[in-house]
Every structure is written in C-alpha cells, then in structure tokens.
Amino acid sequence: KWMMMALIVIMVIIAANSFFMDGVKEGLRFYLLPDFSKMNWSVVVAAMNQAFFTLSLGIGAMAIFGSYIDKSHTLGGESLRVIILDTFVAIMAGLIIFPACFTYGVKPDAVPSLIFVTLPNIFNNMPAGQLWGSLFFVFMMFACYSTVLAVCENILACMRDLTGWSRRKTAWVCGIGMLILTLPCALGFNVLSNLHPLGGNSCIMDLEDFIVSNCLLPLGSLVFVLFCTAKNGWGWDNFIAEANTGTGLLFRKGLRFYCTYGLPLVIFAIFVIGILPFFK
C-alpha cells in the first residue's frame, strides 16, 4: 500500500513540473480538448476495452480479491473508490506525458518511447531529477510486480480449488507454465518476428492483445453480468443482497432492468464492434 501511495505522490510532483515545460500548452490542448471530428465507434470501443483492461474486469480478479476482504463496505462503495483512484492516476499520467511529448518531439502514440524516452527527458530537466527518476522507476517496478501478482492470483486460486494443491506447489506449477506460454510473445520481437498473425506488421503480442482485450475481457464481463442477474444463475435478489452488505453506495432495485437486459446488450455491442475491424 505504501509503495502505491508513494508512486502516486511522485506522479503528482512530476505532473506539477510538467506545467513549466515549453510544450505545456500544445500538450494540454491535445490531451484535454476533444476533436469530435475524429470520434467514431472504434474510439469508443477502444476506450471501453481500456476500461475493462485497467480495472481487470471479466477475468475474475476483482471477485477473488473481494473474497479475501471483509464485508464492512458495499460492493458499490468499493467499486467507486477503485474507479476514482484509477481515473485520478490516469489523469496524472496524461498531465505528465503529453506536455513532455510536445516539448521533446515524441509522438503521443509511441507507447514504448513515452516510458523510456519521454520520462527520462523529464527527469533530466527537472530539479533533483535523478532522485525523482530513480524513485519513480523503482516504485513503477513494484507497481508492475503487484499487477502481475493480481493477474496471477485468479490462476492460482482456480488451480487450488480444482486440485487442492498447496499454494507453494500451485505457484511453482503455474509460474513454470506461464513462463513457457509467454515465450512466443517474447520471441515474436526477434526469432519469430516473421510471423504476422493479424496481417500487416502485426506480431504475436498483437494477437494475444486481441484475444485478451477484445475477446476475453468483454465476454468474461458478459458472463459475470448474466450470472449475477439471470434466474438460472445467481439471481438478482441474491446479487444485491450480497453487494449491498456493509456501508456505502447501494444497488437500487430500479437498476434491475438495466443490469439484466441493457448492460448485457451494451457489453455485447462493444465486443462485436471491437472484433469487426479484424475480419475486414
């Protein structure tokens, strides 16, 4: 917890420093002023898929971690806190990155360059930059580590439930399995770089990103919604009884129609619109 809070504090300091850069006006204009002429359904779907990804929706991570904590707070209240914190961090990241991009001439869509070129340039030109840069990347390493743990936890929990193995044995087996399964992605940038599974200049990582972001996350979320609202699943009454346990934001009974019929249609539409461009 303290490492994540330290990373947030450092991000706020770096974001404040960005307002003194030469490209701050252009960066903030690019970041905060929408260009509706470029708005289309693919942009909306990309934003929704990013929301699924950054909040780990549809893969069971939230459900598993929720089972580890007490029921003193409602599901709605905890969800609101996660959304607010995630949005705050995303806004801070934008305030850091885009002014720096226009200051140092880095394309805003060049993701690897944003981390390994833009940020070092920021630290090189800010007071005590070496200190802040070192702290930032150290805490980011721990943030990445915690993210990997969060993703792996659903695999570990599922395997333990299915096999009854100890946590240590499950961790070793799953760790070795994931190491082997991730090799094609790593080799896709060198030995297997001649493979283009989605055509064009795509690589194996693009295929895996498509499977996870465009298929597994929305379809997993759809299954969760249907399970929680359908009579043949958990059922709406059981869901709100569990979700509203504790203090905080409550699910109202008036949301039943939307959650049962409207929300599944929205998620399914996001899934369909998201995969159509890959079959043209």
PDB file of C-alpha atoms in Angstrom:
ATOM      1  CA  LYS A   1       0.000   0.000   0.000  1.00  0.00           C
ATOM      2  CA  TRP A   2       2.704   2.498   0.937  1.00  0.00           C
ATOM      3  CA  MET A   3       4.569   1.837  -2.312  1.00  0.00           C
ATOM      4  CA  MET A   4       1.479   2.617  -4.370  1.00  0.00           C
ATOM      5  CA  MET A   5       0.848   5.788  -2.393  1.00  0.00           C
ATOM      6  CA  ALA A   6       4.492   6.809  -2.851  1.00  0.00           C
ATOM      7  CA  LEU A   7       4.178   6.277  -6.614  1.00  0.00           C
ATOM      8  CA  ILE A   8       1.055   8.461  -6.692  1.00  0.00           C
ATOM      9  CA  VAL A   9       2.820  11.239  -4.743  1.00  0.00           C
ATOM     10  CA  ILE A  10       5.753  11.141  -7.183  1.00  0.00           C
ATOM     11  CA  MET A  11       3.347  11.273 -10.147  1.00  0.00           C
ATOM     12  CA  VAL A  12       1.657  14.372  -8.701  1.00  0.00           C
ATOM     13  CA  ILE A  13       5.051  16.081  -8.277  1.00  0.00           C
ATOM     14  CA  ILE A  14       6.102  15.223 -11.847  1.00  0.00           C
ATOM     15  CA  ALA A  15       2.709  16.360 -13.195  1.00  0.00           C
ATOM     16  CA  ALA A  16       3.146  19.713 -11.445  1.00  0.00           C
ATOM     17  CA  ASN A  17       6.603  20.027 -13.011  1.00  0.00           C
ATOM     18  CA  SER A  18       5.078  19.451 -16.480  1.00  0.00           C
ATOM     19  CA  PHE A  19       3.284  22.811 -16.288  1.00  0.00           C
ATOM     20  CA  PHE A  20       6.670  24.545 -16.574  1.00  0.00           C
ATOM     21  CA  MET A  21       7.653  22.849 -19.851  1.00  0.00           C
ATOM     22  CA  ASP A  22       7.787  24.651 -23.195  1.00  0.00           C
ATOM     23  CA  GLY A  23       5.207  22.373 -24.798  1.00  0.00           C
ATOM     24  CA  VAL A  24       2.647  22.520 -21.997  1.00  0.00           C
ATOM     25  CA  LYS A  25       0.035  24.485 -23.988  1.00  0.00           C
ATOM     26  CA  GLU A  26       0.171  22.182 -27.003  1.00  0.00           C
ATOM     27  CA  GLY A  27       0.247  19.103 -24.787  1.00  0.00           C
ATOM     28  CA  LEU A  28      -2.747  20.110 -22.681  1.00  0.00           C
ATOM     29  CA  ARG A  29      -4.658  21.151 -25.796  1.00  0.00           C
ATOM     30  CA  PHE A  30      -4.016  17.759 -27.375  1.00  0.00           C
ATOM     31  CA  TYR A  31      -4.886  15.970 -24.126  1.00  0.00           C
ATOM     32  CA  LEU A  32      -7.919  17.863 -22.833  1.00  0.00           C
ATOM     33  CA  LEU A  33      -9.628  19.440 -25.865  1.00  0.00           C
ATOM     34  CA  PRO A  34     -11.601  16.746 -27.737  1.00  0.00           C
ATOM     35  CA  ASP A  35     -11.678  16.656 -31.542  1.00  0.00           C
ATOM     36  CA  PHE A  36     -15.154  15.290 -32.237  1.00  0.00           C
ATOM     37  CA  SER A  37     -14.447  15.115 -35.977  1.00  0.00           C
ATOM     38  CA  LYS A  38     -12.206  12.125 -35.241  1.00  0.00           C
ATOM     39  CA  MET A  39     -14.705  10.466 -32.914  1.00  0.00           C
ATOM     40  CA  ASN A  40     -16.044   7.140 -34.187  1.00  0.00           C
ATOM     41  CA  TRP A  41     -17.166   3.823 -32.779  1.00  0.00           C
ATOM     42  CA  SER A  42     -13.666   2.369 -32.843  1.00  0.00           C
ATOM     43  CA  VAL A  43     -12.519   5.126 -30.461  1.00  0.00           C
ATOM     44  CA  VAL A  44     -15.406   4.402 -28.087  1.00  0.00           C
ATOM     45  CA  VAL A  45     -14.732   0.660 -28.168  1.00  0.00           C
ATOM     46  CA  ALA A  46     -11.003   1.218 -27.598  1.00  0.00           C
ATOM     47  CA  ALA A  47     -11.836   3.334 -24.541  1.00  0.00           C
ATOM     48  CA  MET A  48     -14.214   0.679 -23.209  1.00  0.00           C
ATOM     49  CA  ASN A  49     -11.660  -2.083 -23.775  1.00  0.00           C
ATOM     50  CA  GLN A  50      -9.096   0.017 -21.915  1.00  0.00           C
ATOM     51  CA  ALA A  51     -11.565   0.334 -19.026  1.00  0.00           C
ATOM     52  CA  PHE A  52     -12.019  -3.454 -18.984  1.00  0.00           C
ATOM     53  CA  PHE A  53      -8.243  -3.919 -19.021  1.00  0.00           C
ATOM     54  CA  THR A  54      -7.182  -1.338 -16.433  1.00  0.00           C
ATOM     55  CA  LEU A  55      -9.873  -2.417 -13.951  1.00  0.00           C
ATOM     56  CA  SER A  56      -9.272  -6.150 -14.568  1.00  0.00           C
ATOM     57  CA  LEU A  57     -12.915  -6.722 -15.462  1.00  0.00           C
ATOM     58  CA  GLY A  58     -14.092 -10.038 -16.832  1.00  0.00           C
ATOM     59  CA  ILE A  59     -11.217 -12.221 -15.593  1.00  0.00           C
ATOM     60  CA  GLY A  60     -12.335 -12.799 -12.002  1.00  0.00           C
ATOM     61  CA  ALA A  61      -9.531 -10.858 -10.303  1.00  0.00           C
ATOM     62  CA  MET A  62     -11.883  -8.456  -8.532  1.00  0.00           C
ATOM     63  CA  ALA A  63     -14.135 -11.304  -7.377  1.00  0.00           C
ATOM     64  CA  ILE A  64     -11.193 -13.251  -5.957  1.00  0.00           C
ATOM     65  CA  PHE A  65      -9.675 -10.281  -4.128  1.00  0.00           C
ATOM     66  CA  GLY A  66     -13.141  -9.361  -2.885  1.00  0.00           C
ATOM     67  CA  SER A  67     -13.418 -12.790  -1.279  1.00  0.00           C
ATOM     68  CA  TYR A  68     -10.254 -12.057   0.721  1.00  0.00           C
ATOM     69  CA  ILE A  69     -11.580  -8.927   2.457  1.00  0.00           C
ATOM     70  CA  ASP A  70     -14.357  -8.401   4.996  1.00  0.00           C
ATOM     71  CA  LYS A  71     -17.883  -7.223   4.228  1.00  0.00           C
ATOM     72  CA  SER A  72     -17.776  -3.911   6.079  1.00  0.00           C
ATOM     73  CA  HIS A  73     -18.177  -1.959   2.816  1.00  0.00           C
ATOM     74  CA  THR A  74     -20.664  -2.465  -0.005  1.00  0.00           C
ATOM     75  CA  LEU A  75     -19.612  -3.570  -3.468  1.00  0.00           C
ATOM     76  CA  GLY A  76     -20.808  -0.272  -4.940  1.00  0.00           C
ATOM     77  CA  GLY A  77     -18.758   1.780  -2.487  1.00  0.00           C
ATOM     78  CA  GLU A  78     -15.576  -0.209  -3.060  1.00  0.00           C
ATOM     79  CA  SER A  79     -16.079  -0.072  -6.836  1.00  0.00           C
ATOM     80  CA  LEU A  80     -16.493   3.702  -6.726  1.00  0.00           C
ATOM     81  CA  ARG A  81     -13.232   4.090  -4.791  1.00  0.00           C
ATOM     82  CA  VAL A  82     -11.347   1.931  -7.285  1.00  0.00           C
ATOM     83  CA  ILE A  83     -12.770   3.870 -10.245  1.00  0.00           C
ATOM     84  CA  ILE A  84     -11.930   7.263  -8.712  1.00  0.00           C
ATOM     85  CA  LEU A  85      -8.358   6.236  -7.850  1.00  0.00           C
ATOM     86  CA  ASP A  86      -7.788   4.634 -11.254  1.00  0.00           C
ATOM     87  CA  THR A  87      -9.139   7.715 -13.057  1.00  0.00           C
ATOM     88  CA  PHE A  88      -7.001  10.040 -10.938  1.00  0.00           C
ATOM     89  CA  VAL A  89      -3.838   8.083 -11.768  1.00  0.00           C
ATOM     90  CA  ALA A  90      -4.749   8.076 -15.476  1.00  0.00           C
ATOM     91  CA  ILE A  91      -5.266  11.862 -15.455  1.00  0.00           C
ATOM     92  CA  MET A  92      -1.930  12.392 -13.705  1.00  0.00           C
ATOM     93  CA  ALA A  93      -0.224  10.169 -16.293  1.00  0.00           C
ATOM     94  CA  GLY A  94      -1.695  12.279 -19.087  1.00  0.00           C
ATOM     95  CA  LEU A  95      -0.535  15.509 -17.454  1.00  0.00           C
ATOM     96  CA  ILE A  96       2.963  14.036 -17.234  1.00  0.00           C
ATOM     97  CA  ILE A  97       3.226  12.544 -20.702  1.00  0.00           C
ATOM     98  CA  PHE A  98       1.600  14.896 -23.214  1.00  0.00           C
ATOM     99  CA  PRO A  99       3.316  18.194 -22.303  1.00  0.00           C
ATOM    100  CA  ALA A 100       6.614  16.284 -22.406  1.00  0.00           C
ATOM    101  CA  CYS A 101       5.780  14.753 -25.805  1.00  0.00           C
ATOM    102  CA  PHE A 102       5.324  18.173 -27.393  1.00  0.00           C
ATOM    103  CA  THR A 103       8.370  19.536 -25.588  1.00  0.00           C
ATOM    104  CA  TYR A 104      10.751  16.801 -26.742  1.00  0.00           C
ATOM    105  CA  GLY A 105       9.146  15.933 -30.103  1.00  0.00           C
ATOM    106  CA  VAL A 106       7.922  12.433 -29.252  1.00  0.00           C
ATOM    107  CA  LYS A 107       4.784  11.118 -30.967  1.00  0.00           C
ATOM    108  CA  PRO A 108       1.983  10.656 -28.388  1.00  0.00           C
ATOM    109  CA  ASP A 109       1.122   7.237 -29.845  1.00  0.00           C
ATOM    110  CA  ALA A 110       4.645   5.826 -29.497  1.00  0.00           C
ATOM    111  CA  VAL A 111       3.975   3.923 -26.278  1.00  0.00           C
ATOM    112  CA  PRO A 112       7.455   2.470 -25.555  1.00  0.00           C
ATOM    113  CA  SER A 113       9.025   5.875 -26.231  1.00  0.00           C
ATOM    114  CA  LEU A 114       6.658   7.518 -23.749  1.00  0.00           C
ATOM    115  CA  ILE A 115       8.171   5.490 -20.917  1.00  0.00           C
ATOM    116  CA  PHE A 116      11.782   5.055 -21.950  1.00  0.00           C
ATOM    117  CA  VAL A 117      12.411   8.343 -23.806  1.00  0.00           C
ATOM    118  CA  THR A 118       9.921  10.978 -22.670  1.00  0.00           C
ATOM    119  CA  LEU A 119      10.071  10.312 -18.926  1.00  0.00           C
ATOM    120  CA  PRO A 120      13.895  10.252 -18.760  1.00  0.00           C
ATOM    121  CA  ASN A 121      13.907  13.600 -20.598  1.00  0.00           C
ATOM    122  CA  ILE A 122      11.539  14.983 -17.972  1.00  0.00           C
ATOM    123  CA  PHE A 123      13.774  13.833 -15.135  1.00  0.00           C
ATOM    124  CA  ASN A 124      16.899  15.202 -16.840  1.00  0.00           C
ATOM    125  CA  ASN A 125      15.361  18.671 -16.926  1.00  0.00           C
ATOM    126  CA  MET A 126      13.708  18.922 -13.517  1.00  0.00           C
ATOM    127  CA  PRO A 127      15.283  19.802 -10.150  1.00  0.00           C
ATOM    128  CA  ALA A 128      16.668  16.704  -8.391  1.00  0.00           C
ATOM    129  CA  GLY A 129      15.639  14.766 -11.488  1.00  0.00           C
ATOM    130  CA  GLN A 130      17.970  11.833 -10.855  1.00  0.00           C
ATOM    131  CA  LEU A 131      16.430  11.292  -7.435  1.00  0.00           C
ATOM    132  CA  TRP A 132      12.823  11.566  -8.652  1.00  0.00           C
ATOM    133  CA  GLY A 133      13.573   9.439 -11.705  1.00  0.00           C
ATOM    134  CA  SER A 134      15.180   6.692  -9.653  1.00  0.00           C
ATOM    135  CA  LEU A 135      12.300   6.661  -7.178  1.00  0.00           C
ATOM    136  CA  PHE A 136       9.705   6.700  -9.970  1.00  0.00           C
ATOM    137  CA  PHE A 137      11.111   3.693 -11.827  1.00  0.00           C
ATOM    138  CA  VAL A 138      11.727   1.758  -8.602  1.00  0.00           C
ATOM    139  CA  PHE A 139       8.134   2.235  -7.484  1.00  0.00           C
ATOM    140  CA  MET A 140       6.889   1.544 -11.021  1.00  0.00           C
ATOM    141  CA  MET A 141       8.755  -1.771 -10.889  1.00  0.00           C
ATOM    142  CA  PHE A 142       6.882  -2.637  -7.694  1.00  0.00           C
ATOM    143  CA  ALA A 143       3.613  -1.492  -9.312  1.00  0.00           C
ATOM    144  CA  CYS A 144       4.258  -3.820 -12.261  1.00  0.00           C
ATOM    145  CA  TYR A 145       5.087  -6.621  -9.833  1.00  0.00           C
ATOM    146  CA  SER A 146       1.824  -6.094  -7.936  1.00  0.00           C
ATOM    147  CA  THR A 147      -0.072  -6.076 -11.244  1.00  0.00           C
ATOM    148  CA  VAL A 148       1.467  -9.404 -12.223  1.00  0.00           C
ATOM    149  CA  LEU A 149       0.502 -10.813  -8.821  1.00  0.00           C
ATOM    150  CA  ALA A 150      -3.080  -9.607  -9.305  1.00  0.00           C
ATOM    151  CA  VAL A 151      -3.333 -11.257 -12.722  1.00  0.00           C
ATOM    152  CA  CYS A 152      -1.732 -14.481 -11.497  1.00  0.00           C
ATOM    153  CA  GLU A 153      -3.943 -14.694  -8.415  1.00  0.00           C
ATOM    154  CA  ASN A 154      -7.008 -15.816 -10.397  1.00  0.00           C
ATOM    155  CA  ILE A 155      -4.957 -18.608 -11.977  1.00  0.00           C
ATOM    156  CA  LEU A 156      -3.563 -19.672  -8.597  1.00  0.00           C
ATOM    157  CA  ALA A 157      -6.950 -19.557  -6.867  1.00  0.00           C
ATOM    158  CA  CYS A 158      -8.622 -21.509  -9.672  1.00  0.00           C
ATOM    159  CA  MET A 159      -5.917 -24.195  -9.728  1.00  0.00           C
ATOM    160  CA  ARG A 160      -6.012 -24.574  -5.941  1.00  0.00           C
ATOM    161  CA  ASP A 161      -9.797 -25.003  -5.990  1.00  0.00           C
ATOM    162  CA  LEU A 162      -9.589 -27.585  -8.792  1.00  0.00           C
ATOM    163  CA  THR A 163      -6.613 -29.597  -7.499  1.00  0.00           C
ATOM    164  CA  GLY A 164      -6.445 -28.982  -3.751  1.00  0.00           C
ATOM    165  CA  TRP A 165      -2.701 -28.311  -4.030  1.00  0.00           C
ATOM    166  CA  SER A 166      -0.805 -26.121  -1.581  1.00  0.00           C
ATOM    167  CA  ARG A 167      -0.212 -22.512  -2.546  1.00  0.00           C
ATOM    168  CA  ARG A 168       3.536 -23.111  -2.934  1.00  0.00           C
ATOM    169  CA  LYS A 169       3.095 -26.065  -5.309  1.00  0.00           C
ATOM    170  CA  THR A 170       0.427 -24.228  -7.302  1.00  0.00           C
ATOM    171  CA  ALA A 171       2.648 -21.162  -7.615  1.00  0.00           C
ATOM    172  CA  TRP A 172       5.553 -23.245  -8.946  1.00  0.00           C
ATOM    173  CA  VAL A 173       3.428 -25.154 -11.476  1.00  0.00           C
ATOM    174  CA  CYS A 174       1.574 -22.055 -12.697  1.00  0.00           C
ATOM    175  CA  GLY A 175       4.768 -19.995 -12.766  1.00  0.00           C
ATOM    176  CA  ILE A 176       6.586 -22.521 -14.957  1.00  0.00           C
ATOM    177  CA  GLY A 177       3.525 -22.883 -17.180  1.00  0.00           C
ATOM    178  CA  MET A 178       3.164 -19.129 -17.655  1.00  0.00           C
ATOM    179  CA  LEU A 179       6.894 -18.779 -18.349  1.00  0.00           C
ATOM    180  CA  ILE A 180       6.596 -21.304 -21.179  1.00  0.00           C
ATOM    181  CA  LEU A 181       3.376 -19.807 -22.555  1.00  0.00           C
ATOM    182  CA  THR A 182       4.816 -16.281 -22.627  1.00  0.00           C
ATOM    183  CA  LEU A 183       7.887 -17.300 -24.653  1.00  0.00           C
ATOM    184  CA  PRO A 184       6.151 -16.927 -28.055  1.00  0.00           C
ATOM    185  CA  CYS A 185       5.273 -13.318 -27.186  1.00  0.00           C
ATOM    186  CA  ALA A 186       8.889 -12.512 -26.298  1.00  0.00           C
ATOM    187  CA  LEU A 187      10.251 -14.365 -29.338  1.00  0.00           C
ATOM    188  CA  GLY A 188       7.792 -12.508 -31.562  1.00  0.00           C
ATOM    189  CA  PHE A 189      10.099  -9.496 -31.469  1.00  0.00           C
ATOM    190  CA  ASN A 190      13.148 -11.419 -32.739  1.00  0.00           C
ATOM    191  CA  VAL A 191      13.213 -15.109 -33.703  1.00  0.00           C
ATOM    192  CA  LEU A 192       9.510 -15.210 -34.640  1.00  0.00           C
ATOM    193  CA  SER A 193       9.326 -11.655 -35.988  1.00  0.00           C
ATOM    194  CA  ASN A 194       8.488 -13.024 -39.445  1.00  0.00           C
ATOM    195  CA  LEU A 195       5.101 -14.192 -38.147  1.00  0.00           C
ATOM    196  CA  HIS A 196       2.255 -11.712 -38.688  1.00  0.00           C
ATOM    197  CA  PRO A 197      -0.867 -13.424 -37.282  1.00  0.00           C
ATOM    198  CA  LEU A 198      -3.162 -10.437 -37.860  1.00  0.00           C
ATOM    199  CA  GLY A 199      -1.559  -9.377 -41.140  1.00  0.00           C
ATOM    200  CA  GLY A 200       0.465  -6.271 -41.899  1.00  0.00           C
ATOM    201  CA  ASN A 201       3.199  -5.581 -39.359  1.00  0.00           C
ATOM    202  CA  SER A 202       1.410  -7.345 -36.506  1.00  0.00           C
ATOM    203  CA  CYS A 203       3.307  -9.603 -34.129  1.00  0.00           C
ATOM    204  CA  ILE A 204       2.404 -12.371 -31.700  1.00  0.00           C
ATOM    205  CA  MET A 205       1.831  -9.824 -28.924  1.00  0.00           C
ATOM    206  CA  ASP A 206      -0.809  -8.110 -31.084  1.00  0.00           C
ATOM    207  CA  LEU A 207      -2.633 -11.428 -31.420  1.00  0.00           C
ATOM    208  CA  GLU A 208      -2.500 -12.026 -27.673  1.00  0.00           C
ATOM    209  CA  ASP A 209      -3.654  -8.455 -27.017  1.00  0.00           C
ATOM    210  CA  PHE A 210      -6.592  -9.009 -29.391  1.00  0.00           C
ATOM    211  CA  ILE A 211      -7.564 -12.257 -27.663  1.00  0.00           C
ATOM    212  CA  VAL A 212      -7.406 -10.724 -24.177  1.00  0.00           C
ATOM    213  CA  SER A 213      -8.576  -7.130 -24.699  1.00  0.00           C
ATOM    214  CA  ASN A 214     -11.124  -7.642 -27.475  1.00  0.00           C
ATOM    215  CA  CYS A 215     -12.439 -11.099 -26.602  1.00  0.00           C
ATOM    216  CA  LEU A 216     -11.778 -12.457 -23.112  1.00  0.00           C
ATOM    217  CA  LEU A 217     -12.375  -9.269 -21.104  1.00  0.00           C
ATOM    218  CA  PRO A 218     -15.730  -8.223 -22.643  1.00  0.00           C
ATOM    219  CA  LEU A 219     -17.024 -11.792 -22.932  1.00  0.00           C
ATOM    220  CA  GLY A 220     -15.925 -12.543 -19.374  1.00  0.00           C
ATOM    221  CA  SER A 221     -17.731  -9.424 -18.172  1.00  0.00           C
ATOM    222  CA  LEU A 222     -20.819 -10.516 -20.094  1.00  0.00           C
ATOM    223  CA  VAL A 223     -20.770 -13.910 -18.368  1.00  0.00           C
ATOM    224  CA  PHE A 224     -20.435 -12.229 -14.953  1.00  0.00           C
ATOM    225  CA  VAL A 225     -23.387  -9.913 -15.632  1.00  0.00           C
ATOM    226  CA  LEU A 226     -25.609 -12.724 -16.901  1.00  0.00           C
ATOM    227  CA  PHE A 227     -24.665 -14.960 -13.967  1.00  0.00           C
ATOM    228  CA  CYS A 228     -25.489 -12.246 -11.418  1.00  0.00           C
ATOM    229  CA  THR A 229     -28.834 -11.276 -12.959  1.00  0.00           C
ATOM    230  CA  ALA A 230     -30.285 -14.382 -14.624  1.00  0.00           C
ATOM    231  CA  LYS A 231     -32.688 -16.687 -12.796  1.00  0.00           C
ATOM    232  CA  ASN A 232     -30.672 -19.713 -13.877  1.00  0.00           C
ATOM    233  CA  GLY A 233     -27.531 -18.137 -12.406  1.00  0.00           C
ATOM    234  CA  TRP A 234     -27.054 -16.496  -9.038  1.00  0.00           C
ATOM    235  CA  GLY A 235     -30.126 -14.318  -9.475  1.00  0.00           C
ATOM    236  CA  TRP A 236     -30.712 -10.599  -8.960  1.00  0.00           C
ATOM    237  CA  ASP A 237     -32.046 -10.887  -5.402  1.00  0.00           C
ATOM    238  CA  ASN A 238     -29.037 -12.887  -4.221  1.00  0.00           C
ATOM    239  CA  PHE A 239     -26.698 -10.490  -6.007  1.00  0.00           C
ATOM    240  CA  ILE A 240     -27.997  -7.275  -4.435  1.00  0.00           C
ATOM    241  CA  ALA A 241     -28.231  -8.935  -1.006  1.00  0.00           C
ATOM    242  CA  GLU A 242     -24.507  -9.710  -1.213  1.00  0.00           C
ATOM    243  CA  ALA A 243     -23.493  -6.483  -2.984  1.00  0.00           C
ATOM    244  CA  ASN A 244     -25.353  -4.244  -0.513  1.00  0.00           C
ATOM    245  CA  THR A 245     -23.877  -5.862   2.611  1.00  0.00           C
ATOM    246  CA  GLY A 246     -21.986  -3.259   4.640  1.00  0.00           C
ATOM    247  CA  THR A 247     -21.927   0.529   4.477  1.00  0.00           C
ATOM    248  CA  GLY A 248     -21.605   2.581   1.329  1.00  0.00           C
ATOM    249  CA  LEU A 249     -23.183   3.021  -2.094  1.00  0.00           C
ATOM    250  CA  LEU A 250     -26.121   0.664  -2.661  1.00  0.00           C
ATOM    251  CA  PHE A 251     -27.502  -1.065  -5.743  1.00  0.00           C
ATOM    252  CA  ARG A 252     -31.100   0.083  -6.175  1.00  0.00           C
ATOM    253  CA  LYS A 253     -33.839  -2.315  -7.209  1.00  0.00           C
ATOM    254  CA  GLY A 254     -34.688   0.057 -10.051  1.00  0.00           C
ATOM    255  CA  LEU A 255     -31.430  -0.925 -11.757  1.00  0.00           C
ATOM    256  CA  ARG A 256     -32.635  -4.486 -12.280  1.00  0.00           C
ATOM    257  CA  PHE A 257     -33.989  -3.978 -15.819  1.00  0.00           C
ATOM    258  CA  TYR A 258     -30.861  -2.163 -16.980  1.00  0.00           C
ATOM    259  CA  CYS A 259     -28.472  -4.686 -15.418  1.00  0.00           C
ATOM    260  CA  THR A 260     -30.488  -7.663 -16.698  1.00  0.00           C
ATOM    261  CA  TYR A 261     -31.129  -6.519 -20.272  1.00  0.00           C
ATOM    262  CA  GLY A 262     -29.425  -3.195 -21.039  1.00  0.00           C
ATOM    263  CA  LEU A 263     -25.932  -3.875 -19.690  1.00  0.00           C
ATOM    264  CA  PRO A 264     -25.505  -7.252 -21.449  1.00  0.00           C
ATOM    265  CA  LEU A 265     -26.512  -5.637 -24.755  1.00  0.00           C
ATOM    266  CA  VAL A 266     -24.006  -2.812 -24.257  1.00  0.00           C
ATOM    267  CA  ILE A 267     -21.173  -5.238 -23.460  1.00  0.00           C
ATOM    268  CA  PHE A 268     -22.068  -7.490 -26.394  1.00  0.00           C
ATOM    269  CA  ALA A 269     -22.140  -4.476 -28.730  1.00  0.00           C
ATOM    270  CA  ILE A 270     -18.669  -3.448 -27.501  1.00  0.00           C
ATOM    271  CA  PHE A 271     -17.433  -6.971 -28.211  1.00  0.00           C
ATOM    272  CA  VAL A 272     -18.900  -7.136 -31.729  1.00  0.00           C
ATOM    273  CA  ILE A 273     -17.772  -3.643 -32.773  1.00  0.00           C
ATOM    274  CA  GLY A 274     -14.321  -4.354 -31.335  1.00  0.00           C
ATOM    275  CA  ILE A 275     -13.694  -7.515 -33.371  1.00  0.00           C
ATOM    276  CA  LEU A 276     -15.266  -6.444 -36.688  1.00  0.00           C
ATOM    277  CA  PRO A 277     -12.197  -4.471 -37.920  1.00  0.00           C
ATOM    278  CA  PHE A 278     -10.067  -7.616 -37.602  1.00  0.00           C
ATOM    279  CA  PHE A 279     -12.243  -9.521 -40.094  1.00  0.00           C
ATOM    280  CA  LYS A 280     -12.346  -6.944 -42.887  1.00  0.00           C
TER     281      LYS A 280
END
